[in-house]
Amino acid sequence: MNFDLDQEHQTWKKVVHDFVAKEVKPKAREVDETESFNWDAVRKGGPIGLLGMSIPEAYGGSNVGMISNAIALEELGWGCGSTALAFTAHNGLGTAPIAIYGSEELKQKWLSLVSSGKNKLGALALTEPGAGSDLQGGVTTRAEKQGDEWVINGAKMWCTNAGIAEYIITLVRTDPQGGSKSLSMILVPTNSAGLHIGSPEKKMGLRGSPTHAVSYDNVRVPLGNLIGAEGRGLQQTLATLDAGRISIGAISVGLAQAAFEAAVGYANERKAFGQALSEFQATQFKLANMATEIELARTLIHKAAWLKEQNRPINKEAAMAKLYATEMAERVCYQAIQIHGGNGYSREYHVERIYRDARLMTIGEGTSEIQRLVIARHVLAD
């Protein structure tokens, strides 16, 4: 396969880059320091397709494909990690399950609503206080049928976008007997009685992307809010996370690119011992390694995205791409701070914020340890 971007992808990349350069990147510091969400980016990003990347055009989306999705998220990550995370949580987690598995009624009712930029976003709640990676055995939030409604009780945590969402797709246990067919996805509007969204978490980074605990106290929703078939929630979630790992990897590449560009600029401007930092071999080696790792990670992301577009299995490739890209971003951000020296530790310089934002990427949507388990499972089977 050829990883060169065709004209359509190049045009899309420029459109998104110009948008991010104007509407996202200049507000990144403010978003971080005030812990505020960039609603302007949502309002203006909807019309150019950034809120409908997983949604078919028939339901108001842009349906750009996985490669263009990765391109857009890299650009958003380059501009602001917080804004990028909110966008990917909306597209990959909050809308894709409906677009892929949802009924015609759910698609018609919700997808155009959240892709326009005029309303709130979508969210997905998986993690629980007692269960992170162990979805099959750890999910205790339950949904029971009563008449023509689901009655939901339980609690979730680390739900990105919950406080800025129209609805929360919730992974629940619909069969108390357990097993791989005991979980289901149900759409829960955020104005539902009994649904409580906690205050935004106080986080190390990505402070402009709101993350919340969510509790369900006899929340009632129609039976038709079931997404896909009852008992297929685990399988749907795992497939959703595979694609999500490509997206998180793409954001990581964008964060690394931003840190790298800052490091290059600083190395050319800063003088030490009578010459620019960029003239020292130690600095040159750092920059060479950073540039090489970024390019390799981008290639892995684009390969996994291409496989997704070909409807081929991506479980191993998505895990590899996320693992390498997220850990690469930490290494690049670390070296960017080293090149900045003491200034790199100051909030006056962007690399400090980028470093904090990159830290979550090795945890969210499957930790690095989980990615290694997935990869090893495939390697040993092969």
GROMACS .gro file of C-alpha atoms in nm:
model
  382
    1MET     CA    1   0.000   0.000   0.000
    2ASN     CA    2   0.101   0.364  -0.052
    3PHE     CA    3   0.100   0.591   0.252
    4ASP     CA    4   0.129   0.910   0.048
    5LEU     CA    5  -0.183   1.119   0.095
    6ASP     CA    6  -0.392   1.158  -0.218
    7GLN     CA    7  -0.531   1.496  -0.325
    8GLU     CA    8  -0.854   1.451  -0.132
    9HIS     CA    9  -0.668   1.373   0.189
   10GLN     CA   10  -0.427   1.662   0.135
   11THR     CA   11  -0.715   1.904   0.084
   12TRP     CA   12  -0.887   1.776   0.398
   13LYS     CA   13  -0.563   1.807   0.594
   14LYS     CA   14  -0.523   2.170   0.488
   15VAL     CA   15  -0.884   2.256   0.574
   16VAL     CA   16  -0.851   2.108   0.921
   17HIS     CA   17  -0.502   2.250   0.978
   18ASP     CA   18  -0.617   2.602   0.890
   19PHE     CA   19  -0.921   2.562   1.116
   20VAL     CA   20  -0.709   2.439   1.407
   21ALA     CA   21  -0.448   2.711   1.358
   22LYS     CA   22  -0.721   2.977   1.382
   23GLU     CA   23  -0.978   2.835   1.623
   24VAL     CA   24  -0.800   2.581   1.843
   25LYS     CA   25  -0.427   2.634   1.889
   26PRO     CA   26  -0.445   3.002   1.999
   27LYS     CA   27  -0.686   2.905   2.280
   28ALA     CA   28  -0.497   2.600   2.407
   29ARG     CA   29  -0.330   2.773   2.702
   30GLU     CA   30  -0.652   2.946   2.810
   31VAL     CA   31  -0.847   2.619   2.784
   32ASP     CA   32  -0.591   2.446   3.005
   33GLU     CA   33  -0.552   2.714   3.269
   34THR     CA   34  -0.922   2.795   3.305
   35GLU     CA   35  -1.035   2.432   3.265
   36SER     CA   36  -1.292   2.551   3.013
   37PHE     CA   37  -1.418   2.375   2.703
   38ASN     CA   38  -1.367   2.538   2.362
   39TRP     CA   39  -1.729   2.563   2.250
   40ASP     CA   40  -1.632   2.795   1.965
   41ALA     CA   41  -1.443   2.508   1.806
   42VAL     CA   42  -1.756   2.292   1.824
   43ARG     CA   43  -1.981   2.561   1.678
   44LYS     CA   44  -1.745   2.624   1.387
   45GLY     CA   45  -1.619   2.268   1.350
   46GLY     CA   46  -1.962   2.119   1.288
   47PRO     CA   47  -2.019   2.282   0.949
   48ILE     CA   48  -1.685   2.162   0.810
   49GLY     CA   49  -1.753   1.802   0.914
   50LEU     CA   50  -1.545   1.762   1.228
   51LEU     CA   51  -1.840   1.646   1.439
   52GLY     CA   52  -1.973   1.395   1.188
   53MET     CA   53  -1.663   1.204   1.087
   54SER     CA   54  -1.820   0.870   1.187
   55ILE     CA   55  -2.172   0.958   1.070
   56PRO     CA   56  -2.314   0.885   0.721
   57GLU     CA   57  -2.416   1.186   0.515
   58ALA     CA   58  -2.780   1.070   0.525
   59TYR     CA   59  -2.783   1.157   0.896
   60GLY     CA   60  -2.600   1.488   0.870
   61GLY     CA   61  -2.245   1.356   0.895
   62SER     CA   62  -1.935   1.386   0.678
   63ASN     CA   63  -1.834   1.016   0.702
   64VAL     CA   64  -1.478   1.100   0.601
   65GLY     CA   65  -1.326   0.757   0.655
   66MET     CA   66  -1.068   0.639   0.905
   67ILE     CA   67  -0.763   0.788   0.734
   68SER     CA   68  -0.920   1.134   0.719
   69ASN     CA   69  -1.037   1.086   1.077
   70ALA     CA   70  -0.677   1.021   1.183
   71ILE     CA   71  -0.554   1.320   0.983
   72ALA     CA   72  -0.807   1.549   1.151
   73LEU     CA   73  -0.732   1.423   1.501
   74GLU     CA   74  -0.359   1.465   1.449
   75GLU     CA   75  -0.419   1.826   1.351
   76LEU     CA   76  -0.649   1.879   1.651
   77GLY     CA   77  -0.388   1.720   1.878
   78TRP     CA   78  -0.128   1.954   1.731
   79GLY     CA   79  -0.348   2.244   1.830
   80CYS     CA   80  -0.486   2.141   2.170
   81GLY     CA   81  -0.494   1.802   2.338
   82SER     CA   82  -0.808   1.886   2.536
   83THR     CA   83  -1.011   1.986   2.235
   84ALA     CA   84  -0.883   1.689   2.036
   85LEU     CA   85  -0.984   1.444   2.309
   86ALA     CA   86  -1.337   1.586   2.327
   87PHE     CA   87  -1.372   1.559   1.949
   88THR     CA   88  -1.250   1.201   1.934
   89ALA     CA   89  -1.467   1.095   2.229
   90HIS     CA   90  -1.764   1.242   2.045
   91ASN     CA   91  -1.687   1.094   1.704
   92GLY     CA   92  -1.540   0.755   1.789
   93LEU     CA   93  -1.721   0.672   2.111
   94GLY     CA   94  -2.031   0.889   2.121
   95THR     CA   95  -2.157   0.857   1.762
   96ALA     CA   96  -1.986   0.562   1.590
   97PRO     CA   97  -2.175   0.292   1.788
   98ILE     CA   98  -2.508   0.448   1.685
   99ALA     CA   99  -2.400   0.488   1.323
  100ILE     CA  100  -2.278   0.126   1.303
  101TYR     CA  101  -2.516  -0.066   1.529
  102GLY     CA  102  -2.808   0.164   1.606
  103SER     CA  103  -3.163   0.136   1.480
  104GLU     CA  104  -3.294   0.365   1.209
  105GLU     CA  105  -3.500   0.546   1.473
  106LEU     CA  106  -3.194   0.620   1.689
  107LYS     CA  107  -2.991   0.735   1.389
  108GLN     CA  108  -3.265   0.969   1.271
  109LYS     CA  109  -3.326   1.113   1.616
  110TRP     CA  110  -2.974   1.167   1.748
  111LEU     CA  111  -2.701   1.174   1.484
  112SER     CA  112  -2.795   1.490   1.298
  113LEU     CA  113  -2.859   1.658   1.634
  114VAL     CA  114  -2.501   1.615   1.754
  115SER     CA  115  -2.315   1.662   1.425
  116SER     CA  116  -2.430   2.016   1.344
  117GLY     CA  117  -2.227   2.204   1.603
  118LYS     CA  118  -2.541   2.376   1.728
  119ASN     CA  119  -2.603   2.135   2.014
  120LYS     CA  120  -2.411   1.932   2.268
  121LEU     CA  121  -2.200   1.624   2.189
  122GLY     CA  122  -2.209   1.248   2.235
  123ALA     CA  123  -2.039   1.042   2.508
  124LEU     CA  124  -1.973   0.679   2.601
  125ALA     CA  125  -1.956   0.546   2.959
  126LEU     CA  126  -1.760   0.223   3.008
  127THR     CA  127  -1.528   0.243   3.308
  128GLU     CA  128  -1.663   0.181   3.658
  129PRO     CA  129  -1.516   0.252   4.003
  130GLY     CA  130  -1.423  -0.114   4.044
  131ALA     CA  131  -1.342  -0.201   3.685
  132GLY     CA  132  -1.119  -0.044   3.421
  133SER     CA  133  -0.975  -0.289   3.173
  134ASP     CA  134  -1.196  -0.577   3.291
  135LEU     CA  135  -1.513  -0.491   3.105
  136GLN     CA  136  -1.656  -0.841   3.074
  137GLY     CA  137  -1.636  -0.929   3.441
  138GLY     CA  138  -1.623  -0.586   3.603
  139VAL     CA  139  -1.932  -0.407   3.475
  140THR     CA  140  -2.194  -0.395   3.752
  141THR     CA  141  -2.419  -0.117   3.615
  142ARG     CA  142  -2.734  -0.305   3.529
  143ALA     CA  143  -3.041  -0.253   3.314
  144GLU     CA  144  -3.365  -0.440   3.372
  145LYS     CA  145  -3.676  -0.449   3.155
  146GLN     CA  146  -3.990  -0.311   3.312
  147GLY     CA  147  -4.277  -0.287   3.067
  148ASP     CA  148  -4.160  -0.088   2.765
  149GLU     CA  149  -3.861   0.064   2.947
  150TRP     CA  150  -3.510  -0.015   3.065
  151VAL     CA  151  -3.445   0.073   3.428
  152ILE     CA  152  -3.076   0.144   3.485
  153ASN     CA  153  -2.885   0.150   3.814
  154GLY     CA  154  -2.513   0.182   3.876
  155ALA     CA  155  -2.217   0.414   3.841
  156LYS     CA  156  -1.952   0.502   3.585
  157MET     CA  157  -1.638   0.710   3.604
  158TRP     CA  158  -1.390   0.877   3.370
  159CYS     CA  159  -1.666   0.957   3.121
  160THR     CA  160  -1.527   1.209   2.873
  161ASN     CA  161  -1.780   1.469   2.751
  162ALA     CA  162  -2.051   1.366   3.001
  163GLY     CA  163  -2.108   1.725   3.112
  164ILE     CA  164  -2.128   1.857   2.754
  165ALA     CA  165  -2.328   1.570   2.604
  166GLU     CA  166  -2.681   1.532   2.470
  167TYR     CA  167  -2.669   1.163   2.564
  168ILE     CA  168  -2.438   0.902   2.713
  169ILE     CA  169  -2.413   0.560   2.552
  170THR     CA  170  -2.385   0.334   2.856
  171LEU     CA  171  -2.243  -0.018   2.876
  172VAL     CA  172  -2.472  -0.211   3.110
  173ARG     CA  173  -2.529  -0.566   3.226
  174THR     CA  174  -2.860  -0.693   3.088
  175ASP     CA  175  -2.807  -1.057   3.186
  176PRO     CA  176  -2.716  -1.110   3.554
  177GLN     CA  177  -2.587  -1.461   3.471
  178GLY     CA  178  -2.273  -1.308   3.323
  179GLY     CA  179  -2.067  -1.424   3.028
  180SER     CA  180  -1.970  -1.265   2.698
  181LYS     CA  181  -2.335  -1.211   2.601
  182SER     CA  182  -2.444  -1.039   2.921
  183LEU     CA  183  -2.365  -0.678   2.830
  184SER     CA  184  -2.552  -0.428   2.613
  185MET     CA  185  -2.521  -0.067   2.501
  186ILE     CA  186  -2.809   0.167   2.584
  187LEU     CA  187  -2.846   0.535   2.491
  188VAL     CA  188  -2.930   0.751   2.792
  189PRO     CA  189  -3.027   1.116   2.732
  190THR     CA  190  -2.849   1.343   2.978
  191ASN     CA  191  -3.178   1.505   3.083
  192SER     CA  192  -3.310   1.170   3.209
  193ALA     CA  193  -3.451   1.168   3.562
  194GLY     CA  194  -3.219   0.988   3.802
  195LEU     CA  195  -2.905   1.051   3.596
  196HIS     CA  196  -2.647   1.246   3.792
  197ILE     CA  197  -2.330   1.383   3.632
  198GLY     CA  198  -2.062   1.474   3.883
  199SER     CA  199  -1.834   1.776   3.878
  200PRO     CA  200  -1.547   1.768   3.628
  201GLU     CA  201  -1.246   1.574   3.752
  202LYS     CA  202  -0.938   1.772   3.854
  203LYS     CA  203  -0.679   1.630   3.620
  204MET     CA  204  -0.306   1.654   3.559
  205GLY     CA  205  -0.357   1.740   3.192
  206LEU     CA  206  -0.626   1.769   2.926
  207ARG     CA  207  -0.793   2.007   3.167
  208GLY     CA  208  -1.016   2.158   2.899
  209SER     CA  209  -1.174   1.822   2.818
  210PRO     CA  210  -1.439   1.761   3.085
  211THR     CA  211  -1.435   1.416   3.245
  212HIS     CA  212  -1.700   1.309   3.495
  213ALA     CA  213  -1.832   1.040   3.723
  214VAL     CA  214  -2.188   0.943   3.631
  215SER     CA  215  -2.449   0.768   3.846
  216TYR     CA  216  -2.777   0.605   3.746
  217ASP     CA  217  -3.057   0.590   4.003
  218ASN     CA  218  -3.356   0.411   3.851
  219VAL     CA  219  -3.300   0.587   3.520
  220ARG     CA  220  -3.576   0.494   3.277
  221VAL     CA  221  -3.534   0.497   2.899
  222PRO     CA  222  -3.739   0.333   2.620
  223LEU     CA  223  -3.654  -0.022   2.515
  224GLY     CA  224  -3.581   0.123   2.172
  225ASN     CA  225  -3.276   0.301   2.313
  226LEU     CA  226  -3.089  -0.030   2.300
  227ILE     CA  227  -2.801   0.003   2.052
  228GLY     CA  228  -2.762  -0.309   1.842
  229ALA     CA  229  -2.871  -0.650   1.966
  230GLU     CA  230  -2.919  -0.724   2.334
  231GLY     CA  231  -2.617  -0.909   2.470
  232ARG     CA  232  -2.378  -0.776   2.203
  233GLY     CA  233  -2.247  -0.486   2.408
  234LEU     CA  234  -1.907  -0.635   2.482
  235GLN     CA  235  -1.835  -0.717   2.119
  236GLN     CA  236  -1.956  -0.375   2.007
  237THR     CA  237  -1.742  -0.206   2.271
  238LEU     CA  238  -1.425  -0.394   2.175
  239ALA     CA  239  -1.473  -0.305   1.808
  240THR     CA  240  -1.535   0.057   1.905
  241LEU     CA  241  -1.217   0.063   2.112
  242ASP     CA  242  -1.010  -0.081   1.826
  243ALA     CA  243  -1.099   0.219   1.611
  244GLY     CA  244  -1.064   0.450   1.911
  245ARG     CA  245  -0.706   0.336   1.960
  246ILE     CA  246  -0.618   0.461   1.614
  247SER     CA  247  -0.772   0.796   1.707
  248ILE     CA  248  -0.584   0.825   2.037
  249GLY     CA  249  -0.265   0.737   1.853
  250ALA     CA  250  -0.335   1.010   1.598
  251ILE     CA  251  -0.383   1.270   1.871
  252SER     CA  252  -0.054   1.156   2.023
  253VAL     CA  253   0.123   1.214   1.692
  254GLY     CA  254  -0.022   1.564   1.685
  255LEU     CA  255   0.092   1.638   2.039
  256ALA     CA  256   0.440   1.511   1.956
  257GLN     CA  257   0.450   1.718   1.638
  258ALA     CA  258   0.363   2.032   1.832
  259ALA     CA  259   0.631   1.961   2.094
  260PHE     CA  260   0.885   1.886   1.821
  261GLU     CA  261   0.812   2.211   1.638
  262ALA     CA  262   0.845   2.405   1.963
  263ALA     CA  263   1.177   2.235   2.033
  264VAL     CA  264   1.312   2.315   1.686
  265GLY     CA  265   1.208   2.679   1.718
  266TYR     CA  266   1.363   2.711   2.062
  267ALA     CA  267   1.685   2.536   1.957
  268ASN     CA  268   1.731   2.779   1.669
  269GLU     CA  269   1.666   3.086   1.886
  270ARG     CA  270   1.831   3.001   2.216
  271LYS     CA  271   2.204   3.060   2.243
  272ALA     CA  272   2.447   2.894   2.480
  273PHE     CA  273   2.826   2.919   2.490
  274GLY     CA  274   2.816   3.161   2.198
  275GLN     CA  275   2.607   2.957   1.954
  276ALA     CA  276   2.253   2.839   1.896
  277LEU     CA  277   2.145   2.519   2.070
  278SER     CA  278   2.073   2.372   1.729
  279GLU     CA  279   2.443   2.382   1.646
  280PHE     CA  280   2.526   2.135   1.923
  281GLN     CA  281   2.540   1.772   1.817
  282ALA     CA  282   2.359   1.662   2.134
  283THR     CA  283   2.061   1.876   2.034
  284GLN     CA  284   2.076   1.761   1.672
  285PHE     CA  285   2.067   1.396   1.779
  286LYS     CA  286   1.763   1.461   1.997
  287LEU     CA  287   1.578   1.632   1.713
  288ALA     CA  288   1.673   1.361   1.465
  289ASN     CA  289   1.536   1.090   1.694
  290MET     CA  290   1.219   1.288   1.758
  291ALA     CA  291   1.152   1.345   1.389
  292THR     CA  292   1.211   0.978   1.306
  293GLU     CA  293   0.982   0.850   1.581
  294ILE     CA  294   0.702   1.088   1.483
  295GLU     CA  295   0.719   0.974   1.122
  296LEU     CA  296   0.718   0.608   1.220
  297ALA     CA  297   0.421   0.654   1.451
  298ARG     CA  298   0.228   0.844   1.184
  299THR     CA  299   0.291   0.559   0.939
  300LEU     CA  300   0.165   0.300   1.187
  301ILE     CA  301  -0.150   0.507   1.246
  302HIS     CA  302  -0.217   0.548   0.875
  303LYS     CA  303  -0.161   0.177   0.811
  304ALA     CA  304  -0.411   0.078   1.081
  305ALA     CA  305  -0.657   0.337   0.948
  306TRP     CA  306  -0.616   0.203   0.595
  307LEU     CA  307  -0.683  -0.152   0.713
  308LYS     CA  308  -0.996  -0.028   0.888
  309GLU     CA  309  -1.118   0.129   0.564
  310GLN     CA  310  -1.056  -0.204   0.386
  311ASN     CA  311  -1.278  -0.379   0.644
  312ARG     CA  312  -0.983  -0.595   0.748
  313PRO     CA  313  -0.902  -0.701   1.105
  314ILE     CA  314  -0.724  -0.425   1.297
  315ASN     CA  315  -0.705  -0.559   1.652
  316LYS     CA  316  -0.328  -0.615   1.645
  317GLU     CA  317  -0.242  -0.322   1.419
  318ALA     CA  318  -0.452  -0.075   1.617
  319ALA     CA  319  -0.288  -0.192   1.940
  320MET     CA  320   0.058  -0.158   1.787
  321ALA     CA  321  -0.020   0.188   1.652
  322LYS     CA  322  -0.160   0.314   1.982
  323LEU     CA  323   0.117   0.160   2.189
  324TYR     CA  324   0.396   0.306   1.981
  325ALA     CA  325   0.238   0.646   1.912
  326THR     CA  326   0.140   0.717   2.272
  327GLU     CA  327   0.472   0.612   2.421
  328MET     CA  328   0.652   0.796   2.142
  329ALA     CA  329   0.466   1.114   2.233
  330GLU     CA  330   0.589   1.091   2.590
  331ARG     CA  331   0.947   1.045   2.473
  332VAL     CA  332   0.928   1.335   2.229
  333CYS     CA  333   0.766   1.567   2.482
  334TYR     CA  334   1.029   1.470   2.739
  335GLN     CA  335   1.310   1.559   2.499
  336ALA     CA  336   1.134   1.882   2.399
  337ILE     CA  337   1.141   1.988   2.763
  338GLN     CA  338   1.508   1.888   2.790
  339ILE     CA  339   1.591   2.108   2.492
  340HIS     CA  340   1.405   2.397   2.655
  341GLY     CA  341   1.597   2.339   2.978
  342GLY     CA  342   1.451   2.519   3.279
  343ASN     CA  343   1.209   2.708   3.056
  344GLY     CA  344   1.053   2.378   2.955
  345TYR     CA  345   0.926   2.338   3.311
  346SER     CA  346   0.755   2.677   3.299
  347ARG     CA  347   0.389   2.717   3.212
  348GLU     CA  348   0.492   3.007   2.989
  349TYR     CA  349   0.610   2.752   2.733
  350HIS     CA  350   0.372   2.521   2.552
  351VAL     CA  351   0.583   2.207   2.596
  352GLU     CA  352   0.493   2.192   2.965
  353ARG     CA  353   0.122   2.165   2.884
  354ILE     CA  354   0.175   1.929   2.592
  355TYR     CA  355   0.377   1.695   2.814
  356ARG     CA  356   0.094   1.681   3.068
  357ASP     CA  357  -0.165   1.626   2.796
  358ALA     CA  358   0.033   1.341   2.640
  359ARG     CA  359   0.050   1.149   2.966
  360LEU     CA  360  -0.309   1.025   2.951
  361MET     CA  361  -0.271   0.874   2.606
  362THR     CA  362  -0.089   0.566   2.735
  363ILE     CA  363  -0.381   0.503   2.974
  364GLY     CA  364  -0.708   0.593   2.799
  365GLU     CA  365  -0.882   0.343   2.567
  366GLY     CA  366  -0.658   0.064   2.689
  367THR     CA  367  -0.334   0.107   2.879
  368SER     CA  368   0.003   0.027   2.724
  369GLU     CA  369   0.001  -0.293   2.926
  370ILE     CA  370  -0.330  -0.398   2.768
  371GLN     CA  371  -0.197  -0.314   2.421
  372ARG     CA  372   0.103  -0.539   2.482
  373LEU     CA  373  -0.126  -0.822   2.590
  374VAL     CA  374  -0.333  -0.783   2.273
  375ILE     CA  375  -0.024  -0.778   2.053
  376ALA     CA  376   0.133  -1.075   2.231
  377ARG     CA  377  -0.186  -1.277   2.194
  378HIS     CA  378  -0.175  -1.228   1.817
  379VAL     CA  379   0.199  -1.290   1.791
  380LEU     CA  380   0.173  -1.617   1.982
  381ALA     CA  381  -0.130  -1.728   1.783
  382ASP     CA  382   0.048  -1.655   1.457
   0.00000   0.00000   0.00000
